[in-house]
mmCIF file of N, CA and C in Angstrom:
data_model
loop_
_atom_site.group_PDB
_atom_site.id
_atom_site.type_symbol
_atom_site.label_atom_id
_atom_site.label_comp_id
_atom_site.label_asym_id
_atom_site.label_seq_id
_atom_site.Cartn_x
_atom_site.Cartn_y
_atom_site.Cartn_z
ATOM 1 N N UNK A 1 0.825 -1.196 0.000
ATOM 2 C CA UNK A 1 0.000 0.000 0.000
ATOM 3 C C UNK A 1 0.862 1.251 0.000
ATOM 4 N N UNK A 2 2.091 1.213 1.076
ATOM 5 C CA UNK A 2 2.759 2.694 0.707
ATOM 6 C C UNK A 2 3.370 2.904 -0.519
ATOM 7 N N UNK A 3 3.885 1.540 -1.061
ATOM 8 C CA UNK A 3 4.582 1.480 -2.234
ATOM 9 C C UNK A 3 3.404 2.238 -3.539
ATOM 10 N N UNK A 4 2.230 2.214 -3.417
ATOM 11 C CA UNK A 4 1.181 2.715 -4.528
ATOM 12 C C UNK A 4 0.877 3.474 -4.000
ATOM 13 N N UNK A 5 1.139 4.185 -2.881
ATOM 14 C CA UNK A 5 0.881 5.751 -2.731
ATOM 15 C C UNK A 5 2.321 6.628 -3.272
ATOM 16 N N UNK A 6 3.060 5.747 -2.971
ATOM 17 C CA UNK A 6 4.907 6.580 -3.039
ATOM 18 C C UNK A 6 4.586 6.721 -4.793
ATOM 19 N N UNK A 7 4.012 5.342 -5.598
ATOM 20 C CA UNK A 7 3.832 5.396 -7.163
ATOM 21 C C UNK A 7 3.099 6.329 -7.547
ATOM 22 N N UNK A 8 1.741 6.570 -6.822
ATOM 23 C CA UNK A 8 0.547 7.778 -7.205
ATOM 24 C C UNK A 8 1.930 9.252 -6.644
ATOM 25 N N UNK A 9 2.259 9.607 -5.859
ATOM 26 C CA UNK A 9 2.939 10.692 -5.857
ATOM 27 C C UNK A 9 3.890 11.028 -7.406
ATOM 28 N N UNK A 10 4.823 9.662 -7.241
ATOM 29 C CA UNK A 10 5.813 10.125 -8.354
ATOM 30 C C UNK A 10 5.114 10.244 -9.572
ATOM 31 N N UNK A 11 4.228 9.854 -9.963
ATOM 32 C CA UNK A 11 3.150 9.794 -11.191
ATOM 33 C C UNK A 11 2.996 11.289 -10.910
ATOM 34 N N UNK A 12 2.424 11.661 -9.819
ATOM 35 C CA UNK A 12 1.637 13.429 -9.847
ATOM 36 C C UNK A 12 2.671 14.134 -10.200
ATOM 37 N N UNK A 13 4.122 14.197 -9.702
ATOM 38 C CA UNK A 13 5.364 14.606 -10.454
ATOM 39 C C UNK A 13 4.916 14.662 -11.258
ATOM 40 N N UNK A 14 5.469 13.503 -11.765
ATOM 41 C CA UNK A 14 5.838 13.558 -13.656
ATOM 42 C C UNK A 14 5.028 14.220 -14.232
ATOM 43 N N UNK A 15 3.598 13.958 -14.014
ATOM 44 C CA UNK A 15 2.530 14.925 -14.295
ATOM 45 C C UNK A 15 2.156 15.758 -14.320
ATOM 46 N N UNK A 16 3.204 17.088 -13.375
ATOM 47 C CA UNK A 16 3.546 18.000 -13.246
ATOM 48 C C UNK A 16 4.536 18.214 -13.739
ATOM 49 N N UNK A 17 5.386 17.655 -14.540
ATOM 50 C CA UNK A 17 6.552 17.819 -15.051
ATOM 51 C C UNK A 17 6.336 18.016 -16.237
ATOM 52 N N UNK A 18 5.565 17.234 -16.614
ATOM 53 C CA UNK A 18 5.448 16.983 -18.436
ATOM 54 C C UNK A 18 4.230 18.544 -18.543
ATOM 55 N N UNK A 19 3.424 18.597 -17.588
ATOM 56 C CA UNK A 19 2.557 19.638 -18.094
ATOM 57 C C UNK A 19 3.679 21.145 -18.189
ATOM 58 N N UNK A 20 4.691 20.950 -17.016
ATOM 59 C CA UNK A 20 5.484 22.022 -17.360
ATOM 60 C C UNK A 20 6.469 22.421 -18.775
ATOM 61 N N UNK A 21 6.486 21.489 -18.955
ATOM 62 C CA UNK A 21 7.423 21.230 -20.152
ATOM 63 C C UNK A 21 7.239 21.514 -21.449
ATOM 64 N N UNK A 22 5.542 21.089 -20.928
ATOM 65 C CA UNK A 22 4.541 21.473 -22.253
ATOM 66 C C UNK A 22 4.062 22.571 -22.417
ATOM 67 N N UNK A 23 4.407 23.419 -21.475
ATOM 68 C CA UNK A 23 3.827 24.609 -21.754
ATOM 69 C C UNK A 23 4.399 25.566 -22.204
ATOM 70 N N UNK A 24 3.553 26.723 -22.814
ATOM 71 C CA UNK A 24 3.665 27.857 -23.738
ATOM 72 C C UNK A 24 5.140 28.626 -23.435
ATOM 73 N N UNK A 25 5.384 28.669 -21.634
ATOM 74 C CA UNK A 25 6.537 29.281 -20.796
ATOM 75 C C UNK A 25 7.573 29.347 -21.098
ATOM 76 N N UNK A 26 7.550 28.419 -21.877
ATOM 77 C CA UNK A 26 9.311 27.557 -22.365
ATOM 78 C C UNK A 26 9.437 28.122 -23.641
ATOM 79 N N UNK A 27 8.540 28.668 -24.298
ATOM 80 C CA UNK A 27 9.237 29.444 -25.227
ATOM 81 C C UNK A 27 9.321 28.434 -26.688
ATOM 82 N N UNK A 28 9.915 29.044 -27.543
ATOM 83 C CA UNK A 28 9.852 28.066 -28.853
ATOM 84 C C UNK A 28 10.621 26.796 -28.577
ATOM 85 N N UNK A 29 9.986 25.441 -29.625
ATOM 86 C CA UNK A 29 10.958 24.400 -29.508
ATOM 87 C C UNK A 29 10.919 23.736 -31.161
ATOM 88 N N UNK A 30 11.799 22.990 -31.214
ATOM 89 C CA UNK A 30 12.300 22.539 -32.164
ATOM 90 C C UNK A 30 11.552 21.035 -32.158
ATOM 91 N N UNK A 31 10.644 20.701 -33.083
ATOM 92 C CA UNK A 31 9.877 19.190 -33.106
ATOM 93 C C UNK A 31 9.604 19.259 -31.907
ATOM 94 N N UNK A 32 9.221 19.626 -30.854
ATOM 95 C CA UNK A 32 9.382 19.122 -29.691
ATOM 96 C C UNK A 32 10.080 19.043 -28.357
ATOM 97 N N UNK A 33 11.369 19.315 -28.675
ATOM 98 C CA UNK A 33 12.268 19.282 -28.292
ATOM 99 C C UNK A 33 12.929 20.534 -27.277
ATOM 100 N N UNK A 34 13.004 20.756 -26.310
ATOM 101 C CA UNK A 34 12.935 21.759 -25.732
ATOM 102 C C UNK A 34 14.470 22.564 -25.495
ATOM 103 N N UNK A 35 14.294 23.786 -25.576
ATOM 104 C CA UNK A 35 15.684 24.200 -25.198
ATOM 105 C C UNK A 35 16.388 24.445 -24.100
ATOM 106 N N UNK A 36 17.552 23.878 -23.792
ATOM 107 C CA UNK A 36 17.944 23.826 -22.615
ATOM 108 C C UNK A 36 17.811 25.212 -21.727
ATOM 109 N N UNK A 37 18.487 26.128 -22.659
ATOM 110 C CA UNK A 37 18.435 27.754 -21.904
ATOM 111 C C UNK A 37 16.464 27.585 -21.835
ATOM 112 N N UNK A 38 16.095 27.789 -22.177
ATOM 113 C CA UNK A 38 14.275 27.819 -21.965
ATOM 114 C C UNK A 38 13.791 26.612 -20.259
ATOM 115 N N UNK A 39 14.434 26.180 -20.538
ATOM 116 C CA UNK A 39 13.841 25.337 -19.407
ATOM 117 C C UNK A 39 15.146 25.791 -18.081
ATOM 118 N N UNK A 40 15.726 26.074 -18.101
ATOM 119 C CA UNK A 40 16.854 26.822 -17.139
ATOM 120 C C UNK A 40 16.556 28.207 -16.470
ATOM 121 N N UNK A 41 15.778 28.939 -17.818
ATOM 122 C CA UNK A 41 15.188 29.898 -17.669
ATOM 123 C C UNK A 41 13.473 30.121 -16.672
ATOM 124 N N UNK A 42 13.006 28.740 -16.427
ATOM 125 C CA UNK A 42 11.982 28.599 -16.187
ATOM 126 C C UNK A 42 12.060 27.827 -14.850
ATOM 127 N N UNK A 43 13.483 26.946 -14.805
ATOM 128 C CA UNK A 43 13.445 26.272 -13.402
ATOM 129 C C UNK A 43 14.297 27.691 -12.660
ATOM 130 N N UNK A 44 14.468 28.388 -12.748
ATOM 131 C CA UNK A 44 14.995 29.418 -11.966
ATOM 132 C C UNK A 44 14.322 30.314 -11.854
ATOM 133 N N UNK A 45 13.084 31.028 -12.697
ATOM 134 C CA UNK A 45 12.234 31.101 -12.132
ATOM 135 C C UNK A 45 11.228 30.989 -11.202
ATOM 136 N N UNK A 46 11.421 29.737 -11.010
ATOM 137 C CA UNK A 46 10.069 28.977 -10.347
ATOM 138 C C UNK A 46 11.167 28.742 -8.806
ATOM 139 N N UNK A 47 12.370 28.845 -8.938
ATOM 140 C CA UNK A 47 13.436 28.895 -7.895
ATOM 141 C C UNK A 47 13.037 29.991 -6.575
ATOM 142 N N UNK A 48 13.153 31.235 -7.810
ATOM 143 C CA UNK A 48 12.978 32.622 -7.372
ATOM 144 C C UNK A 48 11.935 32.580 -6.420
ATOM 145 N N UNK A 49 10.723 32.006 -6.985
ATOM 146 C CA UNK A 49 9.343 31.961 -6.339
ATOM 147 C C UNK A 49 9.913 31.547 -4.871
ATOM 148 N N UNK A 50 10.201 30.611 -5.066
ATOM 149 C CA UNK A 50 9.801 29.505 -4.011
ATOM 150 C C UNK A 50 10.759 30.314 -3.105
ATOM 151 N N UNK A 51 12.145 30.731 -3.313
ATOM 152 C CA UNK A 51 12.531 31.791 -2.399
ATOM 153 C C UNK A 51 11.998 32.653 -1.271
ATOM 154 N N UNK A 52 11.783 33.609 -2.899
ATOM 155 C CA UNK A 52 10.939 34.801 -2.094
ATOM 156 C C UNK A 52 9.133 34.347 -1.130
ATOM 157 N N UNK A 53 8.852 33.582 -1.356
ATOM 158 C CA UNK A 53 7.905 32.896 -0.856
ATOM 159 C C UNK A 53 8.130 32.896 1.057
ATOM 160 N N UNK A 54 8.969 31.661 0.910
ATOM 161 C CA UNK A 54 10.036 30.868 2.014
ATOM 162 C C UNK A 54 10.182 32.274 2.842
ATOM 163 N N UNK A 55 10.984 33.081 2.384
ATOM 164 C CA UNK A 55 11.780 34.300 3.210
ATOM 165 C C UNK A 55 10.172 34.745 3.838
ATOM 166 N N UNK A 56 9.168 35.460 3.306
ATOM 167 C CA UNK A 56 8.427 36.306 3.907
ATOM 168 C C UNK A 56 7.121 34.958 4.624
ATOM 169 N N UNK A 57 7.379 33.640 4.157
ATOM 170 C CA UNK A 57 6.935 32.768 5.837
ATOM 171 C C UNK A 57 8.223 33.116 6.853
ATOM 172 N N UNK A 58 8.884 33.003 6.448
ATOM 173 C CA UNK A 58 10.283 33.130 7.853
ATOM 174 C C UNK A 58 10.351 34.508 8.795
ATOM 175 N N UNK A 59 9.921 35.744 7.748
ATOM 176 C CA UNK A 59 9.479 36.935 8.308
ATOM 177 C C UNK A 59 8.401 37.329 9.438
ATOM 178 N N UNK A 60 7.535 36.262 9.194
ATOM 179 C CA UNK A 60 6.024 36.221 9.700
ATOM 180 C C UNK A 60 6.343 35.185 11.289
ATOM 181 N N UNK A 61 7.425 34.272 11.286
ATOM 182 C CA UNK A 61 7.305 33.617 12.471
ATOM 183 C C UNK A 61 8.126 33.959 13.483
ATOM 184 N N UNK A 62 7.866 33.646 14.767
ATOM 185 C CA UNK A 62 8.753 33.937 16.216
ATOM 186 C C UNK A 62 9.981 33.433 15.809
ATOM 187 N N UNK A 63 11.155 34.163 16.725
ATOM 188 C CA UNK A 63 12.463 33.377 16.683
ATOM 189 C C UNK A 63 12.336 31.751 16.756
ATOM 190 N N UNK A 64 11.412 31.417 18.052
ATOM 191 C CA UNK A 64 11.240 29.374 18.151
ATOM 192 C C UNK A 64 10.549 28.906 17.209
ATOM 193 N N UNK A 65 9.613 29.611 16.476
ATOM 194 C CA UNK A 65 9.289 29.027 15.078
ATOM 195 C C UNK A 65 9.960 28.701 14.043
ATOM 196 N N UNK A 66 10.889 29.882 13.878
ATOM 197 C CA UNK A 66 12.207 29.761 12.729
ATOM 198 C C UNK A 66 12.974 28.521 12.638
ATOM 199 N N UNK A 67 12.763 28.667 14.668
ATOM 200 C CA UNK A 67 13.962 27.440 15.039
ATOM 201 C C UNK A 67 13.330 26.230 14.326
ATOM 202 N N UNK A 68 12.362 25.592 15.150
ATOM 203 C CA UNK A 68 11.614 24.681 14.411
ATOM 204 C C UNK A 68 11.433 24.277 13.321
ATOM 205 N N UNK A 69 11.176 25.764 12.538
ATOM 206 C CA UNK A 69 11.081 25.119 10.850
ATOM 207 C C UNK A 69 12.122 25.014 10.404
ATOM 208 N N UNK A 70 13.013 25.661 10.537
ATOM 209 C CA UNK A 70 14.977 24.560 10.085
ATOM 210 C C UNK A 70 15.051 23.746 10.466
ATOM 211 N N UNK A 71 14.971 23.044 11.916
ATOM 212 C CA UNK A 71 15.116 21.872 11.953
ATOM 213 C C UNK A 71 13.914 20.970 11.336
ATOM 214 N N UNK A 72 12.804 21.401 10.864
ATOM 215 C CA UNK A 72 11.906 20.435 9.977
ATOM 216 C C UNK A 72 12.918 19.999 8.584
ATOM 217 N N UNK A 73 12.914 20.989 7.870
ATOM 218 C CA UNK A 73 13.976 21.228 7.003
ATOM 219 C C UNK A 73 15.015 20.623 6.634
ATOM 220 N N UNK A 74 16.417 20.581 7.864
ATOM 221 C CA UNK A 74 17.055 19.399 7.887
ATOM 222 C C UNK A 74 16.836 18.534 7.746
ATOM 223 N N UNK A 75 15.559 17.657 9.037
ATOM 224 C CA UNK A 75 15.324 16.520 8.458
ATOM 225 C C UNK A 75 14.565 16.254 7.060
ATOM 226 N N UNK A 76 13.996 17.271 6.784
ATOM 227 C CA UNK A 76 13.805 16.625 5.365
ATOM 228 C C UNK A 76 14.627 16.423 4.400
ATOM 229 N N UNK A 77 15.491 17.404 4.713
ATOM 230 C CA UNK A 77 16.801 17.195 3.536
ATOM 231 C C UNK A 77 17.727 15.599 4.018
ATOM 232 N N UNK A 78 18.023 15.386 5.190
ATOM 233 C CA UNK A 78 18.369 14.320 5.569
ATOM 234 C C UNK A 78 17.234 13.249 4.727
ATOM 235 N N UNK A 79 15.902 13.053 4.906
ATOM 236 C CA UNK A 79 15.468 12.097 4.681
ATOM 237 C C UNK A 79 15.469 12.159 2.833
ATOM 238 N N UNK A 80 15.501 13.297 2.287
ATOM 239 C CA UNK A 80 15.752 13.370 0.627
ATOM 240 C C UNK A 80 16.908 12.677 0.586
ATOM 241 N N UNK A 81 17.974 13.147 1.072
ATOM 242 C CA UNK A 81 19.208 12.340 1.013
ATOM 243 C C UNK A 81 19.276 10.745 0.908
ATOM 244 N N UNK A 82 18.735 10.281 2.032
ATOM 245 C CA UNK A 82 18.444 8.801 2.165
ATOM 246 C C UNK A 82 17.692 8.043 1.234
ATOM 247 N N UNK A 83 16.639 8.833 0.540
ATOM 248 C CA UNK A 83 15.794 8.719 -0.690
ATOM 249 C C UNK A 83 16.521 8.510 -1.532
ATOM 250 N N UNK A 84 16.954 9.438 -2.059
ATOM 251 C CA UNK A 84 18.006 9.241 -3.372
ATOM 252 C C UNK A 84 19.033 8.719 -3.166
ATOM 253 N N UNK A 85 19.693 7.917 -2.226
ATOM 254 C CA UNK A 85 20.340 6.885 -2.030
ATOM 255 C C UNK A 85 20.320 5.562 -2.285
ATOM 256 N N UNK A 86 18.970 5.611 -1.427
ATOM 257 C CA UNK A 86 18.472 4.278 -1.883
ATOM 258 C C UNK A 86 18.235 4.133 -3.098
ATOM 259 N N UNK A 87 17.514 4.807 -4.083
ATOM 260 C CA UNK A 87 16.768 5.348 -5.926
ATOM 261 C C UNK A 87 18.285 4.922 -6.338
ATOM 262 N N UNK A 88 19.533 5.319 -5.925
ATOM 263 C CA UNK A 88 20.873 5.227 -7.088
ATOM 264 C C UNK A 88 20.768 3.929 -6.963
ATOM 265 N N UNK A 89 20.856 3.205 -5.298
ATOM 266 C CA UNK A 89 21.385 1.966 -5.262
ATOM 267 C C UNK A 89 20.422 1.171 -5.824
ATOM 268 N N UNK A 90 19.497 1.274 -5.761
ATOM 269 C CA UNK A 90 17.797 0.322 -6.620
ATOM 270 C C UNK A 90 18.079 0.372 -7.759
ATOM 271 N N UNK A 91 18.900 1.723 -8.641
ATOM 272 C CA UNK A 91 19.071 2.008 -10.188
ATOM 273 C C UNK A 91 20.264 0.941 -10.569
ATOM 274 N N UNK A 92 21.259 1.245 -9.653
ATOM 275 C CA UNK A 92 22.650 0.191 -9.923
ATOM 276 C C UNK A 92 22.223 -1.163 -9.932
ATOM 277 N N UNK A 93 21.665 -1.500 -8.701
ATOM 278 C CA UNK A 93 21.027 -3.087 -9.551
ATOM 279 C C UNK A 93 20.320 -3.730 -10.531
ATOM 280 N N UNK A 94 19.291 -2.633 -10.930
ATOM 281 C CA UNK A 94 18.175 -2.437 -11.754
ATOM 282 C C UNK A 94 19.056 -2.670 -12.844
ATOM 283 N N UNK A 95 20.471 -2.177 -12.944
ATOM 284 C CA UNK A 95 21.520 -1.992 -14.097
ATOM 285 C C UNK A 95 20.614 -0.509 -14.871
ATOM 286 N N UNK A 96 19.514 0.505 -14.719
ATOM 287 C CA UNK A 96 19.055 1.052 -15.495
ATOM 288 C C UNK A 96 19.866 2.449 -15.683
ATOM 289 N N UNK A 97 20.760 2.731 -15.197
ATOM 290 C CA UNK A 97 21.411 3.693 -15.287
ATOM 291 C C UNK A 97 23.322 3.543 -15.992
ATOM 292 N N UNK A 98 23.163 2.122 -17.042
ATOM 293 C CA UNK A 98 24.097 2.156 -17.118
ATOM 294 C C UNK A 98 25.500 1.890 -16.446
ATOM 295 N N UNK A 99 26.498 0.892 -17.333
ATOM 296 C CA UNK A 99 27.433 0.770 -16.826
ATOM 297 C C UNK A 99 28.178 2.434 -16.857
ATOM 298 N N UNK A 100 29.221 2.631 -15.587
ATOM 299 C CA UNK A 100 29.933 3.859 -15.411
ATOM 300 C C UNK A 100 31.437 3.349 -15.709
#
């Protein structure tokens, strides 16, 4: 069961990925094919957001709130870490990423 919720998430990704990709934002493409500066241009955008976003929640909370939400933070970055650890080592056996 978590394993087909963890699948329905990464699906909503991609699904969010491809709609981004597909869209008008990105500027002209070639067959299809998207341009790297166009999509660089658009994930740094969407960077910016999430920035300036972040900063004026951080503005809005008490010093022990701040505290708190960094250490949420960490651990999430800790537990991303461990994620994509495991994803390389699942890929290396999988062999799907190629011999290096």
């Amino acid at each position: 069961e978590g394993q087909s919720e963890e699948e329905g998430k990464l699906r909503d990704e991609n699904s969010a990925l491809v709609s981004l990709l597909s869209s008008s934002e990105l500027g002209p493409s070639l067959n299809g094919v998207i341009h790297k500066q166009d999509l660089s241009h658009v994930l740094r955008d969407l960077d910016m957001e999430d920035d300036t976003q972040m900063i004026k929640e951080f503005e809005s909370l008490a010093p022990s709130a701040v505290a708190e939400r960094v250490r949420q933070i960490e651990s999430w970055a800790v537990n991303l870490t461990t994620e994509e650890a495991r994803q390389i080592q699942r890929g290396n056996v999988l062999n799907i990423l190629g011999s290096r």
